[in-house]
PDB file of C-alpha atoms in Angstrom:
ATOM      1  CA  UNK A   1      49.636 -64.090-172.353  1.00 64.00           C
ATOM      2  CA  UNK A   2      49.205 -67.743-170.978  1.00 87.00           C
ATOM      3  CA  UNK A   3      52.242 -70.086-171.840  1.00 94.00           C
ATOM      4  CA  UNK A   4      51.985 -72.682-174.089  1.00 97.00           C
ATOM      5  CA  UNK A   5      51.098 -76.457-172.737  1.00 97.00           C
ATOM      6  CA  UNK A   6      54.229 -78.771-172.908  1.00 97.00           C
ATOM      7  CA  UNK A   7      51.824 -82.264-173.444  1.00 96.00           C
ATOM      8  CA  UNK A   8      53.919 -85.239-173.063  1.00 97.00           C
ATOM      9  CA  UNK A   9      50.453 -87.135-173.986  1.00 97.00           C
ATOM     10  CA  UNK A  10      51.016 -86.804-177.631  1.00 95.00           C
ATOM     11  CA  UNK A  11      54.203 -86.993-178.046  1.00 97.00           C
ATOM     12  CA  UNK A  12      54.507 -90.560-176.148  1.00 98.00           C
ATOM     13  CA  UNK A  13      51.930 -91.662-177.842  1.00 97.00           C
ATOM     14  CA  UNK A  14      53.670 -91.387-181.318  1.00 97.00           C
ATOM     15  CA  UNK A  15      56.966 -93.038-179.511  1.00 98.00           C
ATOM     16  CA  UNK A  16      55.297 -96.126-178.801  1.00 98.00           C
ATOM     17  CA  UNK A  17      53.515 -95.690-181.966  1.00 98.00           C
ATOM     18  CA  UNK A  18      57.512 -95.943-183.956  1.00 98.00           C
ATOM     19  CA  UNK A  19      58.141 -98.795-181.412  1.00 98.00           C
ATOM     20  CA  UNK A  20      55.327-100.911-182.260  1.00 98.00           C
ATOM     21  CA  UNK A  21      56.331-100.344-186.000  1.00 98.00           C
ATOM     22  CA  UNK A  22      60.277-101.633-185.287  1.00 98.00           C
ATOM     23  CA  UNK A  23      58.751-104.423-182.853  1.00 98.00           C
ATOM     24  CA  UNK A  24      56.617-106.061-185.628  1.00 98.00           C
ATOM     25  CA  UNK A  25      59.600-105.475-188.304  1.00 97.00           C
ATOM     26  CA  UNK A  26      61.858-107.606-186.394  1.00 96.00           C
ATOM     27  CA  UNK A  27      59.268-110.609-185.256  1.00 97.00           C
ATOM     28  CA  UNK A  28      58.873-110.474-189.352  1.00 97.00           C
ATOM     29  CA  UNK A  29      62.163-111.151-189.739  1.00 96.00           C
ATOM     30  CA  UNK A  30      62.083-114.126-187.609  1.00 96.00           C
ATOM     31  CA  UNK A  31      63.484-112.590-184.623  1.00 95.00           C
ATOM     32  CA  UNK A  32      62.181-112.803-180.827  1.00 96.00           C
ATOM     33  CA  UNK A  33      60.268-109.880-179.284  1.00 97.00           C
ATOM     34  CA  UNK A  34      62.142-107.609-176.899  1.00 97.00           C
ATOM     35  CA  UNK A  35      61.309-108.269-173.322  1.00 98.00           C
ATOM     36  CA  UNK A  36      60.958-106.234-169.973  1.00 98.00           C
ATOM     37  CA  UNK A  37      60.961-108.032-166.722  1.00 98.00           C
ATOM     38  CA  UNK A  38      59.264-105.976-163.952  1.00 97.00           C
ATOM     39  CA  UNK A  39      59.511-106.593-160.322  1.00 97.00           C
ATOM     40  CA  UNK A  40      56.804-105.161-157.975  1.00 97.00           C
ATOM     41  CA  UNK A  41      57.609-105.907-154.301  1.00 97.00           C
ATOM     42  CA  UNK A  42      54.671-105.374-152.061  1.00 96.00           C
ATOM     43  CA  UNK A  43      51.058-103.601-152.397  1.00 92.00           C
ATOM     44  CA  UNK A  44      51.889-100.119-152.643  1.00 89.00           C
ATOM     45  CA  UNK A  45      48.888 -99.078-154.592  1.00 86.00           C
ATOM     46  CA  UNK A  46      50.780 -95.891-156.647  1.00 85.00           C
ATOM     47  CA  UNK A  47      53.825 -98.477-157.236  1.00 90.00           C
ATOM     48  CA  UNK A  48      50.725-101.135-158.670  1.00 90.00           C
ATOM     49  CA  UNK A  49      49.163 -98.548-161.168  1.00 88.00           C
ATOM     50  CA  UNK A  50      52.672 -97.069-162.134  1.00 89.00           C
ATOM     51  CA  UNK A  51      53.668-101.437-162.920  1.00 92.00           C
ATOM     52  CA  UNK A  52      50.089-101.752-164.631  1.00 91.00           C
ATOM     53  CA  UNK A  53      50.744 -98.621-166.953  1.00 91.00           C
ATOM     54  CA  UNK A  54      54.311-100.280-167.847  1.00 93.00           C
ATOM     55  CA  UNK A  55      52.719-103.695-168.677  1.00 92.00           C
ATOM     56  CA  UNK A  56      49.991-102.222-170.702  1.00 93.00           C
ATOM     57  CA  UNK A  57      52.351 -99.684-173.071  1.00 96.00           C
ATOM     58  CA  UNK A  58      54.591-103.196-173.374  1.00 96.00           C
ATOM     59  CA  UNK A  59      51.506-104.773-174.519  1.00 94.00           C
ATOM     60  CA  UNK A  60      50.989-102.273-177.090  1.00 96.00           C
ATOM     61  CA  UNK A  61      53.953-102.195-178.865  1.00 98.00           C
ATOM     62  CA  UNK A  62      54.429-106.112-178.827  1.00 98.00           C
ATOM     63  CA  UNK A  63      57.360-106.491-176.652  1.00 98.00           C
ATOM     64  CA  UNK A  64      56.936-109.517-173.949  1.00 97.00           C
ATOM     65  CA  UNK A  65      56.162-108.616-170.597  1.00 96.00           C
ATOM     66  CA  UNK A  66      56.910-109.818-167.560  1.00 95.00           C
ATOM     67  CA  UNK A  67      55.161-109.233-164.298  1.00 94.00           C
ATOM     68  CA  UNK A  68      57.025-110.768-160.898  1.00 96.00           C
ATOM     69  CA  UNK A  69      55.059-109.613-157.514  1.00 96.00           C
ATOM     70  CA  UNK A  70      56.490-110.434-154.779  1.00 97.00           C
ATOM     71  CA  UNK A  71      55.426-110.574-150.864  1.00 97.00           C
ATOM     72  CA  UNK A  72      56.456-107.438-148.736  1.00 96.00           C
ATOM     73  CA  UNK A  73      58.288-109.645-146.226  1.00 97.00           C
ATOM     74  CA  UNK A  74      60.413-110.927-149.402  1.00 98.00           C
ATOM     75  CA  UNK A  75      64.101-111.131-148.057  1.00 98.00           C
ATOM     76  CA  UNK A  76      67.144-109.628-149.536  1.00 98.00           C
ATOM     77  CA  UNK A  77      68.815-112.841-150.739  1.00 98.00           C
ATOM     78  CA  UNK A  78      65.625-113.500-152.643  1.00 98.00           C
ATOM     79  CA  UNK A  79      65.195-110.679-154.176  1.00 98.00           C
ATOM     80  CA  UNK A  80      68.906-111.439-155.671  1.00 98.00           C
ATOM     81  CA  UNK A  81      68.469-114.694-156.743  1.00 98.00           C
ATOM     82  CA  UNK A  82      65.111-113.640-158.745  1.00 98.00           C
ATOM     83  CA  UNK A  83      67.401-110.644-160.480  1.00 98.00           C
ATOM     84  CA  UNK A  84      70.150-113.031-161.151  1.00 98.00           C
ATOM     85  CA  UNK A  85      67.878-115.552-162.774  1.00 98.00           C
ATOM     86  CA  UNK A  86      66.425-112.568-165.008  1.00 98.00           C
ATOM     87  CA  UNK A  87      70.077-111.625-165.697  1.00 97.00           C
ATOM     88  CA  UNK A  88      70.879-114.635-167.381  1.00 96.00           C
ATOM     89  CA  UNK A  89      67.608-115.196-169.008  1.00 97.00           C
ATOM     90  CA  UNK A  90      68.076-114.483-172.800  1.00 95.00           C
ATOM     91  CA  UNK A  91      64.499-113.233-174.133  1.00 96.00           C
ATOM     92  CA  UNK A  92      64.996-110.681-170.922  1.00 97.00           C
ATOM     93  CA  UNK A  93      66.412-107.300-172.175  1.00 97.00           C
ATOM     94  CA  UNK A  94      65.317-105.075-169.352  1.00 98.00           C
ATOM     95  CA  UNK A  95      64.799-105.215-165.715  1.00 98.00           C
ATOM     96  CA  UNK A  96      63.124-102.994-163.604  1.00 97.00           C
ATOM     97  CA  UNK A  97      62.515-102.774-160.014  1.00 97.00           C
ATOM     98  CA  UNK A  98      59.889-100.559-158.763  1.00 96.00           C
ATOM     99  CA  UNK A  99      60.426 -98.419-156.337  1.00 93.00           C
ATOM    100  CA  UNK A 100      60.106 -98.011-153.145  1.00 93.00           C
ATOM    101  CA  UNK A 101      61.127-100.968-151.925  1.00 96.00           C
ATOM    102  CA  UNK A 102      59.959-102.130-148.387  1.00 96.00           C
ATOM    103  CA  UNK A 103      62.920-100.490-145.575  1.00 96.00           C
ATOM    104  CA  UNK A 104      64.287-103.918-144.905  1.00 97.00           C
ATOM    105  CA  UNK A 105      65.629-104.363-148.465  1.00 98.00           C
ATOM    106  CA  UNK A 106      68.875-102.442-149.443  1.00 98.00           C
ATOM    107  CA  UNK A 107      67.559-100.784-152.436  1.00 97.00           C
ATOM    108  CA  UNK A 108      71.079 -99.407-153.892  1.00 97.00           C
ATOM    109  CA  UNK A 109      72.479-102.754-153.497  1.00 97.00           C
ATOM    110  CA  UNK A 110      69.128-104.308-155.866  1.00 98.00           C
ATOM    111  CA  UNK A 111      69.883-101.702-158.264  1.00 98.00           C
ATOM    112  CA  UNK A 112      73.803-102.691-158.518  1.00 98.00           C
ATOM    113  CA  UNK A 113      72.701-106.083-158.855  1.00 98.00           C
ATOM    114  CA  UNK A 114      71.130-105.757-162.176  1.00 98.00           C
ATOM    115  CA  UNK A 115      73.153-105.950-165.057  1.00 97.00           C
ATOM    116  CA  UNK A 116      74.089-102.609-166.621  1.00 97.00           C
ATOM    117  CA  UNK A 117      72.682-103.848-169.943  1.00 97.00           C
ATOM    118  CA  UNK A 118      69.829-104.689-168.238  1.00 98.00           C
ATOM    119  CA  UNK A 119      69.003-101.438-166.303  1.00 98.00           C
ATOM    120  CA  UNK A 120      66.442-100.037-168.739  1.00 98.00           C
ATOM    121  CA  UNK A 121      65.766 -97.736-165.745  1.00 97.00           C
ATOM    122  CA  UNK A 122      69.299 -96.074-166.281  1.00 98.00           C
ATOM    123  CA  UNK A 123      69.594 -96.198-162.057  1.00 97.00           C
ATOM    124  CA  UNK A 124      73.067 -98.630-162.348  1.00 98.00           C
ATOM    125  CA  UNK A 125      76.320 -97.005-161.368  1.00 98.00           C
ATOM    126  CA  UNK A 126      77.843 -97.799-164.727  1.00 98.00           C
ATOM    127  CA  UNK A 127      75.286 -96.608-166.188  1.00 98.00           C
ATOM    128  CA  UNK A 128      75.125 -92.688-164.309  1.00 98.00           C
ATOM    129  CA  UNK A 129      79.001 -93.053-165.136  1.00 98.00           C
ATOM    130  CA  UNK A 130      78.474 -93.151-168.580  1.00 98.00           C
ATOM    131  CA  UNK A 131      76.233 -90.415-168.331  1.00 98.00           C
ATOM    132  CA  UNK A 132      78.442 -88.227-166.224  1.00 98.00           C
ATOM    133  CA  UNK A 133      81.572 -89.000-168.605  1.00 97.00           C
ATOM    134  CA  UNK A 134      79.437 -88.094-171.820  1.00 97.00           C
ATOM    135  CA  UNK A 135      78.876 -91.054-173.148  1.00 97.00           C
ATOM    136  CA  UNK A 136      75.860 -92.779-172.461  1.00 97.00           C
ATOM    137  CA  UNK A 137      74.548 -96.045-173.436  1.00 96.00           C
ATOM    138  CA  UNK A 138      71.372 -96.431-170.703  1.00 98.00           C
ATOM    139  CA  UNK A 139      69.960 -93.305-169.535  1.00 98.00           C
ATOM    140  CA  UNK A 140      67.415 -92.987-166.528  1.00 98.00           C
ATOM    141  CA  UNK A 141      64.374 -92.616-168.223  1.00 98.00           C
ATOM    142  CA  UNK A 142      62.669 -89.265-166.511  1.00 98.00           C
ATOM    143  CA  UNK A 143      65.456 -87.057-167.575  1.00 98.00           C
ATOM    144  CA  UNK A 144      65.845 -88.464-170.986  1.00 98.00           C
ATOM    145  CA  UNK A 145      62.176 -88.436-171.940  1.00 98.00           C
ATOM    146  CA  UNK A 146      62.128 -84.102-170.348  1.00 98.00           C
ATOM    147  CA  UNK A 147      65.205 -83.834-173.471  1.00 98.00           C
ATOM    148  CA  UNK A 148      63.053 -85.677-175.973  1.00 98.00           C
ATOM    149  CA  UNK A 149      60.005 -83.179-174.431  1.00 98.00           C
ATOM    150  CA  UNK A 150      61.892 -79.853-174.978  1.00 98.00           C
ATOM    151  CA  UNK A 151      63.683 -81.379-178.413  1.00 97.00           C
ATOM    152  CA  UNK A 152      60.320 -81.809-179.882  1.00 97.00           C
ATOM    153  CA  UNK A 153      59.193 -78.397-179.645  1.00 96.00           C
ATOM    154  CA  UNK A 154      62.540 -76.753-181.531  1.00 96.00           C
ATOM    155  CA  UNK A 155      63.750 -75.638-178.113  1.00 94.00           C
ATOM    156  CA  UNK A 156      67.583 -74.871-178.446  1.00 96.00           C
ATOM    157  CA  UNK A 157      69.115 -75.805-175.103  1.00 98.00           C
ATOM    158  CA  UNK A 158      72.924 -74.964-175.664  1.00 98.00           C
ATOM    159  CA  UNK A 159      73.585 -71.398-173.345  1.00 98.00           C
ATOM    160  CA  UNK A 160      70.159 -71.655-170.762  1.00 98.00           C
ATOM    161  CA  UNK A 161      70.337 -70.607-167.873  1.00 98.00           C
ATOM    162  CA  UNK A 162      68.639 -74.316-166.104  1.00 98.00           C
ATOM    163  CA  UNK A 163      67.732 -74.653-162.836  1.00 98.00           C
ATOM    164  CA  UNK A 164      67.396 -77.917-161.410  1.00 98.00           C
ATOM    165  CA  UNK A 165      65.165 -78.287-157.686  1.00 98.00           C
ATOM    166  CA  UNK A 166      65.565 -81.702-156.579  1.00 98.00           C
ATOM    167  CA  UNK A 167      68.769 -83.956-156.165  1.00 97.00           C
ATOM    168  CA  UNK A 168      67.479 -86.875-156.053  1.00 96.00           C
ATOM    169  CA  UNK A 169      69.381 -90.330-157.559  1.00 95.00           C
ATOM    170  CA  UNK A 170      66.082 -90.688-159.616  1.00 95.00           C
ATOM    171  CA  UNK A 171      65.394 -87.673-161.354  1.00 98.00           C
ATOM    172  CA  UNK A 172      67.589 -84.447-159.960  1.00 98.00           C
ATOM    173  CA  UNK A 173      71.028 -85.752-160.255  1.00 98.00           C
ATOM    174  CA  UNK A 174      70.751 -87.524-163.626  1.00 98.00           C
ATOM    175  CA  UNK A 175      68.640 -84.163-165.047  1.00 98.00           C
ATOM    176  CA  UNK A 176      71.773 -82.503-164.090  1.00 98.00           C
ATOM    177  CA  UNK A 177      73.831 -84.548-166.302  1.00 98.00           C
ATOM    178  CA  UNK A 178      71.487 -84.647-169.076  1.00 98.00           C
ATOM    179  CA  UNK A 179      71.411 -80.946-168.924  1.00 98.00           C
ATOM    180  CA  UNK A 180      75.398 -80.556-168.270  1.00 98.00           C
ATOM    181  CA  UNK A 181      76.081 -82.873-171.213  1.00 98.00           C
ATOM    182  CA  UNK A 182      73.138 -80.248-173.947  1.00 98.00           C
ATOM    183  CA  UNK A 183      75.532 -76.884-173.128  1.00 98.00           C
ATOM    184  CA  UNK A 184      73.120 -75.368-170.382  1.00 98.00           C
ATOM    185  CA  UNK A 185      74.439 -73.554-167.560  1.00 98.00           C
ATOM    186  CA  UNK A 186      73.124 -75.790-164.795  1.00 98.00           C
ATOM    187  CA  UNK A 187      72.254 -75.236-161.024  1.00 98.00           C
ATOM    188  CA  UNK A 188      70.833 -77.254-158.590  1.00 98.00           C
ATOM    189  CA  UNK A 189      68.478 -76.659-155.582  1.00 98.00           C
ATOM    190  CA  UNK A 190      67.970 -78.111-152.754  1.00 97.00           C
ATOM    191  CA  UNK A 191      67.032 -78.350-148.868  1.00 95.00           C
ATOM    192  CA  UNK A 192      70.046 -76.073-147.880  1.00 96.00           C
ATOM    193  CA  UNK A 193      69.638 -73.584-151.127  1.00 97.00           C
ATOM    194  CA  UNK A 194      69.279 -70.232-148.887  1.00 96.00           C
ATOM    195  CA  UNK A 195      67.107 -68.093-151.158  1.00 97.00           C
ATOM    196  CA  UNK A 196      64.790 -70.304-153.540  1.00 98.00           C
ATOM    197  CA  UNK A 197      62.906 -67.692-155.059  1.00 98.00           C
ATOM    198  CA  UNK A 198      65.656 -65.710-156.422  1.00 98.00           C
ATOM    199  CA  UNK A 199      67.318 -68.502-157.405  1.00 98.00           C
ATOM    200  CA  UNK A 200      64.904 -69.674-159.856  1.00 98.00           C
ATOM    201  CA  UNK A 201      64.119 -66.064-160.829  1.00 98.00           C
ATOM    202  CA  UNK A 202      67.080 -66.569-163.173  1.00 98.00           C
ATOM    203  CA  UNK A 203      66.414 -69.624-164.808  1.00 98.00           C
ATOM    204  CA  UNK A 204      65.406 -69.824-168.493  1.00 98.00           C
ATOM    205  CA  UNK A 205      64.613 -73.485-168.133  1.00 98.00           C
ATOM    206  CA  UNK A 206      63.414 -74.725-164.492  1.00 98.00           C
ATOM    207  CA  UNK A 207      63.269 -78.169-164.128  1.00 98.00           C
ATOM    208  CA  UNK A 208      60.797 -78.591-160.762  1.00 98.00           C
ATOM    209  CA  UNK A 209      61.277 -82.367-159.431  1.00 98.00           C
ATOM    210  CA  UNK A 210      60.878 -81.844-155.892  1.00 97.00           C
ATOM    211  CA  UNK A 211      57.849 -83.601-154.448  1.00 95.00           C
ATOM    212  CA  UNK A 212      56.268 -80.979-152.614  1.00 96.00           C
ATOM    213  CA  UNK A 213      52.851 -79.393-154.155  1.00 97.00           C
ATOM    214  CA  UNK A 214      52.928 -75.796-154.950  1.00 96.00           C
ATOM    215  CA  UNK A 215      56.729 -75.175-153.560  1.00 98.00           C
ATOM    216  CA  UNK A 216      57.250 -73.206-156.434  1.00 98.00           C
ATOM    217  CA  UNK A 217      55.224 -70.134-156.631  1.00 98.00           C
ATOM    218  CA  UNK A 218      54.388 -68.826-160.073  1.00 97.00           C
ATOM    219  CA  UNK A 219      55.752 -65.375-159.514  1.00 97.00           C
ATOM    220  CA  UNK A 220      58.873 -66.526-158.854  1.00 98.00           C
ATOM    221  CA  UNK A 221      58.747 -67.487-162.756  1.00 98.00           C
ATOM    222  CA  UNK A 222      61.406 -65.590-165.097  1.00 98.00           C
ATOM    223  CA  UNK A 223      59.118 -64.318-167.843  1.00 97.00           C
ATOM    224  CA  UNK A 224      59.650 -66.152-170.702  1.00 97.00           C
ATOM    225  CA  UNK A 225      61.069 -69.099-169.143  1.00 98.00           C
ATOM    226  CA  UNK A 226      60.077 -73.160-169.736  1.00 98.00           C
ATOM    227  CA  UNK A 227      58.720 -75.094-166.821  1.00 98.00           C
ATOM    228  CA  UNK A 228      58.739 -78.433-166.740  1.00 98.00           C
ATOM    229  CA  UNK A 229      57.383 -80.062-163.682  1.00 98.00           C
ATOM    230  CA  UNK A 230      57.972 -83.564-162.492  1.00 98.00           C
ATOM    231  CA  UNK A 231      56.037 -83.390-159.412  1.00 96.00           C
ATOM    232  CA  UNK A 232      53.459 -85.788-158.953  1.00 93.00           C
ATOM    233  CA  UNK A 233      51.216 -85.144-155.733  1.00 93.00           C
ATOM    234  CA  UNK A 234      48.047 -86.194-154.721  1.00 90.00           C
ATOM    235  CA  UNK A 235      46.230 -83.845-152.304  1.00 93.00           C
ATOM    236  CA  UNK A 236      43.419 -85.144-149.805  1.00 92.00           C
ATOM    237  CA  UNK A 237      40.984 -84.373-152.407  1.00 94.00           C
ATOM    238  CA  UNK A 238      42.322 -86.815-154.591  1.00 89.00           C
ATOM    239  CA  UNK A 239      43.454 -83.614-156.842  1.00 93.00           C
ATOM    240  CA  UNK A 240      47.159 -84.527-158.523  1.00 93.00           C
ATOM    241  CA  UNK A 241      49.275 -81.320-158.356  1.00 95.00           C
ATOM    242  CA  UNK A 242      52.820 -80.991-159.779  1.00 97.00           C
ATOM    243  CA  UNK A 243      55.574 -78.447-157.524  1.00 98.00           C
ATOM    244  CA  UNK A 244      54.213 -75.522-159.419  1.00 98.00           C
ATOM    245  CA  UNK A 245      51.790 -73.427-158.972  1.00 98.00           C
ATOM    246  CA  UNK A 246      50.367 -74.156-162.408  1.00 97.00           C
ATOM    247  CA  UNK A 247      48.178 -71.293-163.697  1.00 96.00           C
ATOM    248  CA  UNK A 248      49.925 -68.893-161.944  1.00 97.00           C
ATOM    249  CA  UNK A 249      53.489 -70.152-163.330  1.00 98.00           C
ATOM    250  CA  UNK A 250      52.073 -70.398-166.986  1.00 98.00           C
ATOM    251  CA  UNK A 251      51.362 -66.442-167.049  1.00 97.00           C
ATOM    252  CA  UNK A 252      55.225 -65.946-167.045  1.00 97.00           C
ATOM    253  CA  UNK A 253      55.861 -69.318-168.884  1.00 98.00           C
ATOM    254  CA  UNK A 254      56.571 -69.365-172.739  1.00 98.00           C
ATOM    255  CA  UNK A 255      56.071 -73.352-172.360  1.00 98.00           C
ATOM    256  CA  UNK A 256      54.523 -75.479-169.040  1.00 98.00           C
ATOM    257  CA  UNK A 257      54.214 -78.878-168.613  1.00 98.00           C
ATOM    258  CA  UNK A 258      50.707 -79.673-166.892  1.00 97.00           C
ATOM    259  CA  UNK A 259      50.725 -82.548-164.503  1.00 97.00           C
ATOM    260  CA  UNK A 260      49.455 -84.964-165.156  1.00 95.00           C
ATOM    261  CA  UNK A 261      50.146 -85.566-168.707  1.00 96.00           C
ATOM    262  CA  UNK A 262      53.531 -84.102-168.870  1.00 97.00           C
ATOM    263  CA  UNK A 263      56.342 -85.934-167.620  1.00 98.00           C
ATOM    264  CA  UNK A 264      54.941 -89.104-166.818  1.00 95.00           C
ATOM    265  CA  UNK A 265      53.976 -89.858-170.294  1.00 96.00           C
ATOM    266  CA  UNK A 266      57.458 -89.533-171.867  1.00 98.00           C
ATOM    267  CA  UNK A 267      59.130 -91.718-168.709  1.00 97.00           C
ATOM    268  CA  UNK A 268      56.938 -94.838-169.659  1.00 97.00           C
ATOM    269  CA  UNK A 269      57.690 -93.960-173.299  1.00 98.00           C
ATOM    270  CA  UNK A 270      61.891 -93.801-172.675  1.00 98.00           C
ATOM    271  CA  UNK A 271      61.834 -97.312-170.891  1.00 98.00           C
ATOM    272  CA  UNK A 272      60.540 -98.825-173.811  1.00 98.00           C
ATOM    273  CA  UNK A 273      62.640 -96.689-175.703  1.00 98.00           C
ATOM    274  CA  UNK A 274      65.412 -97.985-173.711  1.00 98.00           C
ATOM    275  CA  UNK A 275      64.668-101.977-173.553  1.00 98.00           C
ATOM    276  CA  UNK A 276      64.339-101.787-177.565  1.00 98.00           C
ATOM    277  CA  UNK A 277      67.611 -99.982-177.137  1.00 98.00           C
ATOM    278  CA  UNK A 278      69.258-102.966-175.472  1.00 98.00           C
ATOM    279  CA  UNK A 279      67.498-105.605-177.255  1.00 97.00           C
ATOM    280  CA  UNK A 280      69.037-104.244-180.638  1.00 96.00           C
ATOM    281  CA  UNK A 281      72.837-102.565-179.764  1.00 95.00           C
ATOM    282  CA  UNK A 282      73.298-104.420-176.491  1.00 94.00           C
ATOM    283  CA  UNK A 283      72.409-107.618-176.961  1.00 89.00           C
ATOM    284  CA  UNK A 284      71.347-108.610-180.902  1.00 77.00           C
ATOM    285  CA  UNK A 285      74.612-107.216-181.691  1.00 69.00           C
ATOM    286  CA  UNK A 286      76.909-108.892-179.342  1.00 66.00           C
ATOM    287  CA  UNK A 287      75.194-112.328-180.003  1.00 67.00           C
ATOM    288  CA  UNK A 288      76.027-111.798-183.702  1.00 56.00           C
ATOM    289  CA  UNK A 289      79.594-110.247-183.032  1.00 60.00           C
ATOM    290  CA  UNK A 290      79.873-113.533-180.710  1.00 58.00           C
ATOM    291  CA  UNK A 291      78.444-115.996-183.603  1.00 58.00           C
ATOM    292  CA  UNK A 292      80.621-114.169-186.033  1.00 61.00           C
ATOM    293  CA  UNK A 293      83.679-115.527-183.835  1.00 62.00           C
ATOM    294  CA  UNK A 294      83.036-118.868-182.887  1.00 59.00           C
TER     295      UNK A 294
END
């Protein structure tokens, strides 16, 4: 019996849906819309249509968008100043660098520079901290939105076995926390994992965030199990695959994410999700806490 699809389509849709709702409730009240600064450095044409799809969900839900694209051959100081200008603007809540960056640019070192109640992305150091010590306040938005995913289909996550293939600062790493942080018994795959295949075999919840099309095979699938798959590939075909084989995977799968219209979805959705965030608790509220004590 064919798993069940785990659509982030719908789902996302409704988020922005509750957004656009709380956006227009606080311009009626007089208030400013929340804002999003994003930076796009380069012509990268995935990193263009991933910026477009941010600035048109922003659109939707009536939050102010900003769109700064800057030349390739942009230096490093530049690139500062701009975030530090953004920083201290006050109808800015979020920032958001695209990535890549070109190789010249110090890309850890951009992210650091943003302010933590800026980093809608969830990428800063203080943030991850937060995350790691339980206690979150801006969480990278991948991760968070797969949580939101499996929460909205009853799924119980306290006890799973979850297997986690892909470390990377983006997505791996932080999905580790997430998962650390909802009572699942978490490991984590990688380039030096010896045996891949067995590995997996004993996850109740894989979370597939590799890069590579079909590294995952779908007999390798624990029957029963929920795969979610953040892999985004586009073959020479112009086909977009996730890192799971998908039809063979959702034969053993109670729930599978397809690709696209999984993940992605729910990322777009949890930046939003997070600049409203900042707008309201991190910033509304210390602006009043500050006027209350002047």
């Amino acid at each position: 019996m064919s798993g069940m699809i785990l659509s982030g389509t719908a789902l996302a849709a409704k988020i922005r849906q509750d957004l656009a709702i709380r956006v227009q409730q606080l311009i009626q009240q007089g208030k400013r819309p929340p804002g999003l600064a994003v930076i796009l450095v380069g012509n990268d044409p995935a990193s263009r249509l991933y910026v477009g799809k941010k600035y048109q969900a922003c659109q939707e839900v009536g939050m102010l968008s900003q769109s700064h694209h800057l030349n390739s051959d942009i230096t490093q100081d530049e690139l500062v100043k701009l975030i530090n200008k953004l920083n201290d603007d006050p109808e800015i809540d979020g920032i958001l660098v695209q990535f890549p960056l070109p190789p010249h640019l110090d890309s850890q070192a951009i992210v650091e520079h943003i302010h933590p109640t800026k980093d809608v992305d969830g990428f800063h150091p203080y943030n991850i901290g937060r995350l790691a010590q339980k206690c979150p306040i801006l969480r990278p938005c991948t991760p968070r939105g797969i949580i939101t995913l499996l929460c909205s289909i009853g799924q119980e996550l306290k006890g799973l076995n979850a297997t986690v293939v892909g470390t990377s600062n983006v997505v791996g790493r932080p999905m580790i926390l997430e998962l650390l942080m909802a009572g699942c018994t978490v490991t984590a795959c990688h380039r030096q994992t010896r045996d891949l295949a067995a590995t997996i075999a004993t996850a109740d919840l894989l979370i597939a965030a590799a890069g590579q099309p079909g590294l995952i095979k779908g007999s390798w699938i624990k029957p029963g199990a929920i795969v979610v798959d953040v892999g985004i590939n586009r073959m020479d075909n112009g086909q977009i695959v996730g890192d799971v084989e998908f039809e063979a995977a959702r034969k053993n799968a109670s729930w599978i994410t397809p690709v696209p219209g999984g993940v992605g979805p729910m990322t777009v959705a949890t930046l939003l999700t997070n600049t409203l965030y900042a707008y309201e608790e991190l910033h509304l509220r210390r602006q009043y806490i500050a006027s209350r004590n002047s």
